[in-house]
mmCIF file of C-alpha atoms and ligand atoms in Angstrom:
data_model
loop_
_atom_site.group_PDB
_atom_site.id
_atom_site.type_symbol
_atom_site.label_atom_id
_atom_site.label_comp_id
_atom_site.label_asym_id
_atom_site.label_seq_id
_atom_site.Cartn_x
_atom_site.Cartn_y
_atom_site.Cartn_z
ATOM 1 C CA UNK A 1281 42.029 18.695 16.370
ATOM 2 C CA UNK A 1282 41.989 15.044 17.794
ATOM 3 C CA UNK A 1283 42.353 11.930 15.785
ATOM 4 C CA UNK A 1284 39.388 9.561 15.835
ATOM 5 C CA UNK A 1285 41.498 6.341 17.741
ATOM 6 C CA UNK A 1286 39.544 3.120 15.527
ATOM 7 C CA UNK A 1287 41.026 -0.105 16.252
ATOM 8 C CA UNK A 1288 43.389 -0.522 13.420
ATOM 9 C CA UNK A 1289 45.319 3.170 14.033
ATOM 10 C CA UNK A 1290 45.756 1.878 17.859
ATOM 11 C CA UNK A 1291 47.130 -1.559 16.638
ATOM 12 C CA UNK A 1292 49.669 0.359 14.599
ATOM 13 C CA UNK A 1293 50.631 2.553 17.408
ATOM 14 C CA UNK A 1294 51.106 -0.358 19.520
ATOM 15 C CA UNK A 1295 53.094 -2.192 17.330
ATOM 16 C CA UNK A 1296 55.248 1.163 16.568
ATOM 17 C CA UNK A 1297 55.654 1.387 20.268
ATOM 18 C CA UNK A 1298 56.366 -2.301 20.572
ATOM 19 C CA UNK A 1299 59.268 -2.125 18.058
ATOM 20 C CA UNK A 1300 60.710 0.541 19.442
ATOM 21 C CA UNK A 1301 60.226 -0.843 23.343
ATOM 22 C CA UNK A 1302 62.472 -3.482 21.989
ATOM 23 C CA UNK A 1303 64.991 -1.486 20.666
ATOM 24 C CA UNK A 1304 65.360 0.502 24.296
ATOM 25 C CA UNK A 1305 69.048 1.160 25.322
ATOM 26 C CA UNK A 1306 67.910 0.516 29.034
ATOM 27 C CA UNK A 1307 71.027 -1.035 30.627
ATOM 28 C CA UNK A 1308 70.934 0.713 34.108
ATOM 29 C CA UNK A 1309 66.700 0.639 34.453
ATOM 30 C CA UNK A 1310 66.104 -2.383 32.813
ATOM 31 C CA UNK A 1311 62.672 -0.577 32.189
ATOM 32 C CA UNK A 1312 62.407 -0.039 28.506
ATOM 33 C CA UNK A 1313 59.661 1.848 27.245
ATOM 34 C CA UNK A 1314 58.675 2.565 23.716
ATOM 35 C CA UNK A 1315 56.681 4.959 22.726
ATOM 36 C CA UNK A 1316 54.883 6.135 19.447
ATOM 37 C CA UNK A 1317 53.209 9.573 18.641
ATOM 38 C CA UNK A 1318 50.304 10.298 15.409
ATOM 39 C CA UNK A 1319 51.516 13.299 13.170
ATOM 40 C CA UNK A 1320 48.211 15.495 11.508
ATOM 41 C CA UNK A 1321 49.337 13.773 8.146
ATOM 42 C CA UNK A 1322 48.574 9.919 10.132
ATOM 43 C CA UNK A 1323 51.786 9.047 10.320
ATOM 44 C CA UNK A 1324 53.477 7.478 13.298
ATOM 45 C CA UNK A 1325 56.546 7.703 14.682
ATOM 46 C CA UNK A 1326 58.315 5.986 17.366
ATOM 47 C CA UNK A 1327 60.934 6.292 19.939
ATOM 48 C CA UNK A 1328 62.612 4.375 22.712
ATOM 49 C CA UNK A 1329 64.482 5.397 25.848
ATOM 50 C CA UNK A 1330 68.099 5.647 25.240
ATOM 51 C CA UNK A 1331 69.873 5.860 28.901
ATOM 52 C CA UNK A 1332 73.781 7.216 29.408
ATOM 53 C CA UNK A 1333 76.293 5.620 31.913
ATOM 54 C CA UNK A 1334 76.243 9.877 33.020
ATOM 55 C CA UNK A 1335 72.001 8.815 34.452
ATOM 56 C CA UNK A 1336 70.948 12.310 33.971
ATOM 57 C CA UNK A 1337 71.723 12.397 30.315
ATOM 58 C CA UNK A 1338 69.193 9.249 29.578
ATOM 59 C CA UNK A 1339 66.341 10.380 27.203
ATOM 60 C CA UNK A 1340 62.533 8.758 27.570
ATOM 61 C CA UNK A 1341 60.756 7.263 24.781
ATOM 62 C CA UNK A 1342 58.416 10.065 24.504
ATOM 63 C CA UNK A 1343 61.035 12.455 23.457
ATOM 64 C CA UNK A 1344 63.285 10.518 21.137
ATOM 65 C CA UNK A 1345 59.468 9.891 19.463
ATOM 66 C CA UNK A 1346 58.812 13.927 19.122
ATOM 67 C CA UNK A 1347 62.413 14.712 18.187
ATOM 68 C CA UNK A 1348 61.569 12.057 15.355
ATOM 69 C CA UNK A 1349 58.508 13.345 14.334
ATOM 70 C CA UNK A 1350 59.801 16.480 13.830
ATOM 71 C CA UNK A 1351 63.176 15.493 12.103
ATOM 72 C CA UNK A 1352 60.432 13.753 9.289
ATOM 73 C CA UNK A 1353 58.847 17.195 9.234
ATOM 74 C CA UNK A 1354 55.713 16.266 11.318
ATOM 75 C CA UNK A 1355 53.903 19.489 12.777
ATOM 76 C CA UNK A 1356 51.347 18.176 15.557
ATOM 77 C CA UNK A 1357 50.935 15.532 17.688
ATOM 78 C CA UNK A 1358 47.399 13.775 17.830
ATOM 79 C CA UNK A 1359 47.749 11.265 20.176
ATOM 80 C CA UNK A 1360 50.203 9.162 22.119
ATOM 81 C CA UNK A 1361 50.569 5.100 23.236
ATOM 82 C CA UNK A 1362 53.120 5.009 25.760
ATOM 83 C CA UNK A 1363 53.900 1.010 26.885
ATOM 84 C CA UNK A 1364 56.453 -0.018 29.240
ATOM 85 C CA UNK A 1365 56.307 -3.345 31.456
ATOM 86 C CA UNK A 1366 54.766 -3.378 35.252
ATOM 87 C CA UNK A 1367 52.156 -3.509 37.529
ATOM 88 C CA UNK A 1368 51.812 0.566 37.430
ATOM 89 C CA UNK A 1369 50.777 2.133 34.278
ATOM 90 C CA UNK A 1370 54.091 3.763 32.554
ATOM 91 C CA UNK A 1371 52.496 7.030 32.230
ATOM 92 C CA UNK A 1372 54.845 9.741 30.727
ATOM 93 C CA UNK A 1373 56.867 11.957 32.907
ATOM 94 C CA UNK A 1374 56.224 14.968 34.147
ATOM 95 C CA UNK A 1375 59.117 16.260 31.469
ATOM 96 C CA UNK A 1376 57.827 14.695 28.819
ATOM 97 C CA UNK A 1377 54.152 15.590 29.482
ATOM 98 C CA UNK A 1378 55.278 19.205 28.808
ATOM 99 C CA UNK A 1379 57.342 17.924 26.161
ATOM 100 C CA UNK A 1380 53.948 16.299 24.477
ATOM 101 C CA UNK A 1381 52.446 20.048 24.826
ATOM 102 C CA UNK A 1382 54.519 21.938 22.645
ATOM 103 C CA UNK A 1383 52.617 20.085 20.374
ATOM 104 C CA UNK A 1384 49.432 18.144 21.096
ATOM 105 C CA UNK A 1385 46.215 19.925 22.447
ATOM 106 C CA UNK A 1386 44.712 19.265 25.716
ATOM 107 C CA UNK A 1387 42.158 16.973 23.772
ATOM 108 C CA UNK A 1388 45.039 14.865 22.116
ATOM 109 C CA UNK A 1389 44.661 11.152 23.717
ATOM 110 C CA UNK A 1390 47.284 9.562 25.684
ATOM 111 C CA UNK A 1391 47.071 5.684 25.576
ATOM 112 C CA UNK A 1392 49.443 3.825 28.481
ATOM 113 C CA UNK A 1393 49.768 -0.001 27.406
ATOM 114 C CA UNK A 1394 51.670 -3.066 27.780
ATOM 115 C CA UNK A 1395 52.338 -5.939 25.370
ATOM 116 C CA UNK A 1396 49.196 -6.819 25.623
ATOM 117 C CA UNK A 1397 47.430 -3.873 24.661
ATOM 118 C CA UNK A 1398 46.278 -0.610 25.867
ATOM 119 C CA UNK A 1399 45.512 -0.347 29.627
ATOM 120 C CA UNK A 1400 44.039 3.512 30.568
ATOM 121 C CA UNK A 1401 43.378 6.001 28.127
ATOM 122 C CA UNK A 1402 44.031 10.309 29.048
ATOM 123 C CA UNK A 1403 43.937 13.068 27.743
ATOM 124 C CA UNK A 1404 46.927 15.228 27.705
ATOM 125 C CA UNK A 1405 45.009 18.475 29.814
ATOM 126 C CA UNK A 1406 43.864 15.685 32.193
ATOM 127 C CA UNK A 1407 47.995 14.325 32.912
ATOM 128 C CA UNK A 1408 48.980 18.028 32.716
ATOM 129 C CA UNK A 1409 46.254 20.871 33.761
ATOM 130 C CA UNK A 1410 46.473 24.512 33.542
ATOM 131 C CA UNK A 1411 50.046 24.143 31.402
ATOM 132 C CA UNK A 1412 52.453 26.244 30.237
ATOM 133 C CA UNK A 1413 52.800 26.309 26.114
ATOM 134 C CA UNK A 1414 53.267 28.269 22.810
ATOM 135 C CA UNK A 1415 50.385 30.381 23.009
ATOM 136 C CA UNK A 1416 51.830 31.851 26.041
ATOM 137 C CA UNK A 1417 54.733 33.145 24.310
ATOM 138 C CA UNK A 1418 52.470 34.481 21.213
HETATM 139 N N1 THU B 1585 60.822 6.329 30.873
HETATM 140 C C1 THU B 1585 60.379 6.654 29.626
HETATM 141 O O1 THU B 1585 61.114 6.504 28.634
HETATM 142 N N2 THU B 1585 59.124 7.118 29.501
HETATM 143 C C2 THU B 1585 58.214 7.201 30.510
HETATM 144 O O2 THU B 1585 57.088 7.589 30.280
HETATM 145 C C3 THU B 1585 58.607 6.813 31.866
HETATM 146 C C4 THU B 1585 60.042 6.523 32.063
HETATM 147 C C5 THU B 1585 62.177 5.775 30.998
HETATM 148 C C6 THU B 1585 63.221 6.674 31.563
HETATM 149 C C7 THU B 1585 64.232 5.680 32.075
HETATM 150 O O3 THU B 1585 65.080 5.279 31.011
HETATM 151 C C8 THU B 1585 63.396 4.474 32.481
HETATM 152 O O4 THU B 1585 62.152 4.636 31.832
HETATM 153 C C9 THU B 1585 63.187 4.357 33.977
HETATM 154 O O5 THU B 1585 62.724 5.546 34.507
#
């Protein structure tokens, strides 16, 4: 199931994702990014990349978001606002695409934004086609 994205439930996950941006531990990027994730009971929850003097150790936004969804007992992702800073859309990873899949559908909308607002709009089965997931393993 997909949420239905009205104006105030993207405001909210832009000012989750906001929040969090500006809580980023980002000292070796200096690219934070925050992101925030819809549960199926509408609430949102937020994360923001946490980097590690050891680089491959640094976590992205999109999966300190998940891990909190889940620690608050959230089930499902419905949709996504990832913002980060830049010319280029901050698009998730490939990672965390698959990360996102574990628990959103292929219908579940992806939002990329900035500070200003939301700049492209995806689908997760458009950023990551023909995936791997739990139904697999069923
Ligand atoms: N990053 C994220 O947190 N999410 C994305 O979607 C793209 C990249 C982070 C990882 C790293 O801390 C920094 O941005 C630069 O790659």
């Amino acid at each position: 199931m997909t949420a239905a994205l009205n104006p105030q439930l993207i405001e909210r996950l832009l000012a989750a994702a906001r929040d969090a941006q500006a809580r980023a531990h980002a000292p070796y990027s200096h690219f934070p990014v925050g992101a925030a994730v819809l549960d199926e009971s509408g609430r949102i929850h937020a994360g923001c990349n946490v980097e590690n003097a050891a680089y491959p150790l640094g976590l992205c936004a999109e999966a300190l978001a998940i891990a909190t969804m889940v620690r608050e007992g959230g089930k499902s992702v419905r949709a996504v606002l990832v913002l980060g800073d830049g010319e280029k859309l901050v698009t998730p990873c490939g990672g965390c695409r698959q990360r996102l899949r574990e628990f959103a559908a292929d219908a579940a909308p992806v939002l990329i934004a900035d500070k200003k607002g939301v700049r492209a709009q995806f689908t997760l089965g458009a950023l990551l086609p023909e995936s791997f997931g739990p139904e697999n393993l069923a």
